[in-house]
PDB file of C-alpha atoms in Angstrom:
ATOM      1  CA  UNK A  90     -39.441 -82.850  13.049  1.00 51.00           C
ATOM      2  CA  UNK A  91     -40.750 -86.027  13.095  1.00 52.00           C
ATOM      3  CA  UNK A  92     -37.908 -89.164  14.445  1.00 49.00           C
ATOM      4  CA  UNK A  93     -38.922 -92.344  12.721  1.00 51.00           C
ATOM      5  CA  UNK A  94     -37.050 -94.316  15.345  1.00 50.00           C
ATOM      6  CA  UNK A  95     -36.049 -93.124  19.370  1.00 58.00           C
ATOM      7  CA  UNK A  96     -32.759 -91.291  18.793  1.00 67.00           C
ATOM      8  CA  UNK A  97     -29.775 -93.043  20.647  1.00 91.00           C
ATOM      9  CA  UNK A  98     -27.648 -90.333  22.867  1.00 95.00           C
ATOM     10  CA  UNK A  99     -24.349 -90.867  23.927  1.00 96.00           C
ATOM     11  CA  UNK A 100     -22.661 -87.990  26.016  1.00 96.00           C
ATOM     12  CA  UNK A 101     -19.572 -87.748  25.587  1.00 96.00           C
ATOM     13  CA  UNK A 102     -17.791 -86.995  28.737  1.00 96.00           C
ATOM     14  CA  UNK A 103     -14.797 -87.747  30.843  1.00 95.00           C
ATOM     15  CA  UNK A 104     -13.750 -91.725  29.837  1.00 96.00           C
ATOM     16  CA  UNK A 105     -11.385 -92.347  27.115  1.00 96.00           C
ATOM     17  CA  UNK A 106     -12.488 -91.724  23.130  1.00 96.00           C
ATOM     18  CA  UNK A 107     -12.837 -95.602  22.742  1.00 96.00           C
ATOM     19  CA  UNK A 108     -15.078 -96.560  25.365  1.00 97.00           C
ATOM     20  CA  UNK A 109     -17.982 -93.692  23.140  1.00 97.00           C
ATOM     21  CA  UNK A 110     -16.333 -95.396  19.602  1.00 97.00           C
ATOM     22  CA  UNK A 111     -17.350 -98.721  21.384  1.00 97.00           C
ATOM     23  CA  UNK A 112     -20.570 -97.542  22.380  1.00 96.00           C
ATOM     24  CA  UNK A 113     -21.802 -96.141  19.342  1.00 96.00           C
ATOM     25  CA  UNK A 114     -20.678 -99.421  17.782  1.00 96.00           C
ATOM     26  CA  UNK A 115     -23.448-101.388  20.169  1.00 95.00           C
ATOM     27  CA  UNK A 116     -25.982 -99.352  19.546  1.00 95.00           C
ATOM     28  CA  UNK A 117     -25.421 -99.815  15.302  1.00 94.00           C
ATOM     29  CA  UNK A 118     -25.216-103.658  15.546  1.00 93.00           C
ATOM     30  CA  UNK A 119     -28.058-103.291  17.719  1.00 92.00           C
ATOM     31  CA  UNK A 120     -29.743-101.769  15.367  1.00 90.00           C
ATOM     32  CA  UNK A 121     -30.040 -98.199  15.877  1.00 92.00           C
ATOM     33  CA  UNK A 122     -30.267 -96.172  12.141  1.00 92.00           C
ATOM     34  CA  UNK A 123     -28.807 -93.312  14.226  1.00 94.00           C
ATOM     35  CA  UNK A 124     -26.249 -92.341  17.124  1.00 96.00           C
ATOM     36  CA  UNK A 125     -26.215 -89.380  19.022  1.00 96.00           C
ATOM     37  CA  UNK A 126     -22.795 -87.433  20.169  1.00 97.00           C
ATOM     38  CA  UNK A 127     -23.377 -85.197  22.544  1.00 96.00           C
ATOM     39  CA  UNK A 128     -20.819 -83.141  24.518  1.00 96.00           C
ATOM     40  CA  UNK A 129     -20.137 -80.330  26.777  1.00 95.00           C
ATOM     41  CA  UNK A 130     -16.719 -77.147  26.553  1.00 94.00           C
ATOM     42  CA  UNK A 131     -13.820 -79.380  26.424  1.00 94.00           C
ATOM     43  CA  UNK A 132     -15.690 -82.625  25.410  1.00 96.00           C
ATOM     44  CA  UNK A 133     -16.505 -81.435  22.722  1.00 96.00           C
ATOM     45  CA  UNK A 134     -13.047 -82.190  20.619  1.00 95.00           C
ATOM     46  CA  UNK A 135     -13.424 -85.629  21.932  1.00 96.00           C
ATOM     47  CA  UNK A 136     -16.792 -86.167  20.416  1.00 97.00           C
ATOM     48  CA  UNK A 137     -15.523 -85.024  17.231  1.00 97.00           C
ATOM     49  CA  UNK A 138     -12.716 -87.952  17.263  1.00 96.00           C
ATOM     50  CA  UNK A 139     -15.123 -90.021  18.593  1.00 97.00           C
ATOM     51  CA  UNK A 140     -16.884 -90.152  15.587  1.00 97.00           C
ATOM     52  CA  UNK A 141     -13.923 -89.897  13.205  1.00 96.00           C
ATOM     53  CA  UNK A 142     -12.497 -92.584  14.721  1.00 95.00           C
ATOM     54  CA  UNK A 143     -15.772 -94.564  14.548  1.00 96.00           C
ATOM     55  CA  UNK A 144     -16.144 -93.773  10.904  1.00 95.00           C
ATOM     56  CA  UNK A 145     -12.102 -94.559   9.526  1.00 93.00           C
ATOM     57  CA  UNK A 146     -11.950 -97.574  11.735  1.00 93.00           C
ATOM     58  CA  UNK A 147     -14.734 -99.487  12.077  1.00 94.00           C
ATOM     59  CA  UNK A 148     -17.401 -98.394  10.128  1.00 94.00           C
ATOM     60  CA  UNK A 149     -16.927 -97.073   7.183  1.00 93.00           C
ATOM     61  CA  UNK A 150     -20.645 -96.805   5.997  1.00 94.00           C
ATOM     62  CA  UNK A 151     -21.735 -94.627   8.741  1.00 95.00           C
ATOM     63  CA  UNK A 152     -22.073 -90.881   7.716  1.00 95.00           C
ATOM     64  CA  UNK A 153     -22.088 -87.444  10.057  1.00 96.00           C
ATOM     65  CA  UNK A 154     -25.856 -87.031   8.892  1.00 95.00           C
ATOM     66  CA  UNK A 155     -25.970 -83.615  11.204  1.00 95.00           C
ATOM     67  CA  UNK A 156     -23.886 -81.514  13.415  1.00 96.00           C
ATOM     68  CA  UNK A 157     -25.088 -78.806  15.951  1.00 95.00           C
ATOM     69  CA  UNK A 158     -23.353 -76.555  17.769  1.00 96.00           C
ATOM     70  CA  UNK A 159     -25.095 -74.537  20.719  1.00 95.00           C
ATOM     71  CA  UNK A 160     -25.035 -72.747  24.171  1.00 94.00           C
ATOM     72  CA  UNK A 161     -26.114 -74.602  27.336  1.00 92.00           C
ATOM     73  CA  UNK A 162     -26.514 -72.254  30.379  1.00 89.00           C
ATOM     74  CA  UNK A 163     -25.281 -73.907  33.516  1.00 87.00           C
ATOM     75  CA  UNK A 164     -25.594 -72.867  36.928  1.00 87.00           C
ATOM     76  CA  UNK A 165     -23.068 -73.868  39.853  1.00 83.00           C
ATOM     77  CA  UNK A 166     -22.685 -72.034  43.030  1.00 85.00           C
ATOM     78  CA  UNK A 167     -25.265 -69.552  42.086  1.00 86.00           C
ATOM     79  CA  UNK A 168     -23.080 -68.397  39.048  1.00 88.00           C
ATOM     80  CA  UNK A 169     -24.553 -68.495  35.320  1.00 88.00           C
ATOM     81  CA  UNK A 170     -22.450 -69.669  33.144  1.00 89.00           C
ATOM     82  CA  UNK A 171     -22.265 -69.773  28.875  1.00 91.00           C
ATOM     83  CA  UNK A 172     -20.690 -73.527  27.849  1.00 94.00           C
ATOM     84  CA  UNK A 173     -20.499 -74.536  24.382  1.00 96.00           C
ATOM     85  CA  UNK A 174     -22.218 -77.758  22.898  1.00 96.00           C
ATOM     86  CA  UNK A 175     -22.019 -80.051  20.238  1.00 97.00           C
ATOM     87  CA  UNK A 176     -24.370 -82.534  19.187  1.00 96.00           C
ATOM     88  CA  UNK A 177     -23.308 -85.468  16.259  1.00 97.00           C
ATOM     89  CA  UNK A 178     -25.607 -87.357  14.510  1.00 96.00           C
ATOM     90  CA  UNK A 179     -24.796 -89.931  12.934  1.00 96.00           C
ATOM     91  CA  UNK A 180     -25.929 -92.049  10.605  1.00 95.00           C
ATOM     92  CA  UNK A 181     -25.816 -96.221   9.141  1.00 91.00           C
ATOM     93  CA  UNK A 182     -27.647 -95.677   5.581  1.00 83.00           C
ATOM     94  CA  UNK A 183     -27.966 -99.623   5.089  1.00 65.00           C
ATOM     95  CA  UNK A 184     -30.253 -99.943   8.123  1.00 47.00           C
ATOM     96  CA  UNK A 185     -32.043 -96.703   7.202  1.00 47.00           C
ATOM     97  CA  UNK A 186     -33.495 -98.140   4.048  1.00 49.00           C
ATOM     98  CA  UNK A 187     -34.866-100.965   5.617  1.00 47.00           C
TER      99      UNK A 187
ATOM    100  CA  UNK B1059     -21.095 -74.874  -5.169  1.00 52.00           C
ATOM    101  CA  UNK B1060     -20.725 -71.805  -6.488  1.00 53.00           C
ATOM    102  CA  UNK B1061     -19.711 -69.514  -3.973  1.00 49.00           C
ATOM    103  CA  UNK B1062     -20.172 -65.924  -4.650  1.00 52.00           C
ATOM    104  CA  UNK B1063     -17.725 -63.970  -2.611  1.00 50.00           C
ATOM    105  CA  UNK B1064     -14.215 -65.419  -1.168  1.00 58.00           C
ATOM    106  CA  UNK B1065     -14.448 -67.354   1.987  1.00 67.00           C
ATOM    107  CA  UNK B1066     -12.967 -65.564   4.948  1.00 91.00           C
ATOM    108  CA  UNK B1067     -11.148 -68.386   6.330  1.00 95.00           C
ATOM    109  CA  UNK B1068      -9.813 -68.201  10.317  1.00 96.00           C
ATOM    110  CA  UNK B1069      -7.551 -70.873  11.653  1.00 96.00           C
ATOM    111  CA  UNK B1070      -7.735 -71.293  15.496  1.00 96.00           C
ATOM    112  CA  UNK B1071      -4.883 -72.302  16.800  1.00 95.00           C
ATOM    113  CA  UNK B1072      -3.529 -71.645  20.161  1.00 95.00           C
ATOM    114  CA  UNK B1073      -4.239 -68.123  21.126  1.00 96.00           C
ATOM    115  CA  UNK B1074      -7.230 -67.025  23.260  1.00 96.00           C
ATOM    116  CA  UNK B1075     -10.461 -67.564  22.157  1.00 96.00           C
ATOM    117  CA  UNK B1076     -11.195 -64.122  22.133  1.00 96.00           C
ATOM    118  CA  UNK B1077      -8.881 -63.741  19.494  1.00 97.00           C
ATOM    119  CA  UNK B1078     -10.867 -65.401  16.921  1.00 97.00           C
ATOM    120  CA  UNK B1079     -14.148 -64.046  18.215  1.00 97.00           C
ATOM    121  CA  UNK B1080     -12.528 -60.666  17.017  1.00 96.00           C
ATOM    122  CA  UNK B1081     -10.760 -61.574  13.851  1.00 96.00           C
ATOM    123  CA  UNK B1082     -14.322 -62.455  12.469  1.00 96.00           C
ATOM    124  CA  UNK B1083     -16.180 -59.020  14.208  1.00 96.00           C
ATOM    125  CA  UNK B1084     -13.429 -57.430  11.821  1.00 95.00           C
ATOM    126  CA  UNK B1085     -14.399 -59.626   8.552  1.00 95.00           C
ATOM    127  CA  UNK B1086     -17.965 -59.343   9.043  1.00 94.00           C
ATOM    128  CA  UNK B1087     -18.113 -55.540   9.802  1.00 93.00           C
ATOM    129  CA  UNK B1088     -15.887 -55.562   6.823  1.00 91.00           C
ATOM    130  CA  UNK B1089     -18.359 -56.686   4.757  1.00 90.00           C
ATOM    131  CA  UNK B1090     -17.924 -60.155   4.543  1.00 91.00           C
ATOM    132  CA  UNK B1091     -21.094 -62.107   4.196  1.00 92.00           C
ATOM    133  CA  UNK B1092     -20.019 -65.651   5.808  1.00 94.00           C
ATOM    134  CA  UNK B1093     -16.924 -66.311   8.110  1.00 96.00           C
ATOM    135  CA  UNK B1094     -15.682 -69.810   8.285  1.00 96.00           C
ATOM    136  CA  UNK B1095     -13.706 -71.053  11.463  1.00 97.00           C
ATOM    137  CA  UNK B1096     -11.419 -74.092  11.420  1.00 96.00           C
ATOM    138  CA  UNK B1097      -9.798 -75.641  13.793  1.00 96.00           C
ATOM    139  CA  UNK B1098      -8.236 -79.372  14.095  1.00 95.00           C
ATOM    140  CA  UNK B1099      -7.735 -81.666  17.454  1.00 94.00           C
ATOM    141  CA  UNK B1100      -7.768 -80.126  21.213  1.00 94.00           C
ATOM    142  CA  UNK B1101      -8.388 -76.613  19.296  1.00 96.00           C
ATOM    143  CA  UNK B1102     -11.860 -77.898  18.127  1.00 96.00           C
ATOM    144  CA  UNK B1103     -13.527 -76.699  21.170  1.00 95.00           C
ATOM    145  CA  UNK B1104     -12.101 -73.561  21.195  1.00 96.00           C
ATOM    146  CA  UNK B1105     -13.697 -73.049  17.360  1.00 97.00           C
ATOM    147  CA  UNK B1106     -16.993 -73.896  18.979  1.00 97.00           C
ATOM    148  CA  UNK B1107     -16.268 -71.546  21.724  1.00 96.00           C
ATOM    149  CA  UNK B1108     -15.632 -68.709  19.519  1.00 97.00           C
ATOM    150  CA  UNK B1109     -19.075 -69.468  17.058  1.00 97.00           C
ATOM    151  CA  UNK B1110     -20.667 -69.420  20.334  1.00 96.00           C
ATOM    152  CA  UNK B1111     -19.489 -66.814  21.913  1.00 95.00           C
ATOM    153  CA  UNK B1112     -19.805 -64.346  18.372  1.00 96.00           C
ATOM    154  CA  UNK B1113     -23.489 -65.211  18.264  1.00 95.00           C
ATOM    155  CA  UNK B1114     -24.479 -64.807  21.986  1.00 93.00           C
ATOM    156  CA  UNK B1115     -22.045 -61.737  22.739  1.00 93.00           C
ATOM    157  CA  UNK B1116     -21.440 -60.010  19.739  1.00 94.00           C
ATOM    158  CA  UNK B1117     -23.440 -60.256  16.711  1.00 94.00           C
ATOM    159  CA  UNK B1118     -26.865 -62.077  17.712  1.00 93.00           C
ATOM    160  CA  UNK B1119     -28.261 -61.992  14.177  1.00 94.00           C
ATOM    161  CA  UNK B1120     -25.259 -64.165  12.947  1.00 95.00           C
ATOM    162  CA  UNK B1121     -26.452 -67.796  12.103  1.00 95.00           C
ATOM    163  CA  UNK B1122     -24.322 -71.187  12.105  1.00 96.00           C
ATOM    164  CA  UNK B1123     -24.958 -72.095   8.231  1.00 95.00           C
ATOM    165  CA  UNK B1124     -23.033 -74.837   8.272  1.00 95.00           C
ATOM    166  CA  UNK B1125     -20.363 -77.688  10.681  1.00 96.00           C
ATOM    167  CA  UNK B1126     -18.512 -80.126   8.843  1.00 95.00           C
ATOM    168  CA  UNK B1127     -16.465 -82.948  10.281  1.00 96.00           C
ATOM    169  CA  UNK B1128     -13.000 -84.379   8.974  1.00 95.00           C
ATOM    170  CA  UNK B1129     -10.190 -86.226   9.817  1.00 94.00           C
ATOM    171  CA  UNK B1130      -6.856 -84.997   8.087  1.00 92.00           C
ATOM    172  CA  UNK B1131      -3.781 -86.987   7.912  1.00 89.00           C
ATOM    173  CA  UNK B1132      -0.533 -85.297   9.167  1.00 87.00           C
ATOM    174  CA  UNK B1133       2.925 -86.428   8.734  1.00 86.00           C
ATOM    175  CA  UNK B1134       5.403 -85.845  11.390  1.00 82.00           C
ATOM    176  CA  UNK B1135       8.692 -87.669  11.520  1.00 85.00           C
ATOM    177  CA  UNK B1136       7.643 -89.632   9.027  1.00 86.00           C
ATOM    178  CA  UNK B1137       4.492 -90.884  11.011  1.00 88.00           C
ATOM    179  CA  UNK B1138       1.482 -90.652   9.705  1.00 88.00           C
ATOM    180  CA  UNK B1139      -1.326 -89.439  12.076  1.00 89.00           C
ATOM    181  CA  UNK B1140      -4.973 -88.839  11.794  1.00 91.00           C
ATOM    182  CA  UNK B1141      -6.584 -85.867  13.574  1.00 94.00           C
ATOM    183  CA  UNK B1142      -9.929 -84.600  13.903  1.00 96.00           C
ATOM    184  CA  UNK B1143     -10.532 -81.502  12.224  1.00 96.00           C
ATOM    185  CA  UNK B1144     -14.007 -79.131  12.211  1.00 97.00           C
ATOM    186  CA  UNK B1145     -15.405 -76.399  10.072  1.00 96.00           C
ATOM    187  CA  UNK B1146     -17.985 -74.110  10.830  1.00 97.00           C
ATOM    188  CA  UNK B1147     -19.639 -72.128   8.753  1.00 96.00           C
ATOM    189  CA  UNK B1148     -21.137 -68.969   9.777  1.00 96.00           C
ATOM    190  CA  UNK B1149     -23.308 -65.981   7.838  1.00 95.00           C
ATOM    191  CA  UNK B1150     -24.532 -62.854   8.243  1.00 91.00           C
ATOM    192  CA  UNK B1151     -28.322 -62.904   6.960  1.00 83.00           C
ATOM    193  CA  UNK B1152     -28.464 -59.399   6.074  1.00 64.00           C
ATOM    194  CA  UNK B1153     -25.611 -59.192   4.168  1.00 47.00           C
ATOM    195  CA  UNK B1154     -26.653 -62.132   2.162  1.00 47.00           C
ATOM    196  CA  UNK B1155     -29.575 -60.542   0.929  1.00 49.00           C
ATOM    197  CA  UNK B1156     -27.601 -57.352  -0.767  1.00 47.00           C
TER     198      UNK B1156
END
């Protein structure tokens, strides 16, 4: 695949929803054509209303252009362990015509 | 869309994951050629968890076809409330071809 522009990433993580709504919010009026969600087992719910949020809020132009879901295998205390991940991308389609 | 045979449909709500990881074994060794899980708010993860855990446990040739995110508005009490809802879409390759 071939990115036109360097993909912005948020990870979603332990903070409250708003502070990723807020971020994501930067990086459009910044410019960015596209914002990354990424999250991680139970972060991954608050990713979702991240971008809900962001979208019947404040920015009702942006679009869910792609979601992913996958397995990330972590390793603490020499254990293996399966977690679930989801990765949201986002989209502003004004900026991407430009 | 035309959709050729009925969607098998499976709400996750509050039971184990493992739950829902067997409800769709059942529907695709029954024949069914896609399995959709849905799941709204904290239970979003656990959808993911259950996709995830189907394809890397259970049935490795299953494929995510398809996540959609939503935002549904509830009533309760006569407040309305938005929550985050998620859909994925999964398929059996195989059976698709038949």
């Amino acid at each position: 695949m071939v990115e036109p522009q360097p993909t912005n990433v948020i990870l979603v993580g332990r903070k409250d929803v708003m502070n990723y709504v807020l971020a994501a919010i930067r990086l459009f009026n910044d410019g960015a054509s596209e914002v990354v969600f990424k999250a991680r087992g139970t972060n991954i719910c608050k990713a979702v209303d991240a971008a809900e949020n962001l979208r019947n809020l404040f920015m009702k132009d942006v679009i869910v252009k792609k979601v992913n879901i996958y397995s990330e295998e972590l390793e603490r205390n020499g254990k293996k362990r399966r977690v679930s991940a989801i990765e949201i991308t986002l989209a502003k389609p004004s900026q991407e015509k430009q």
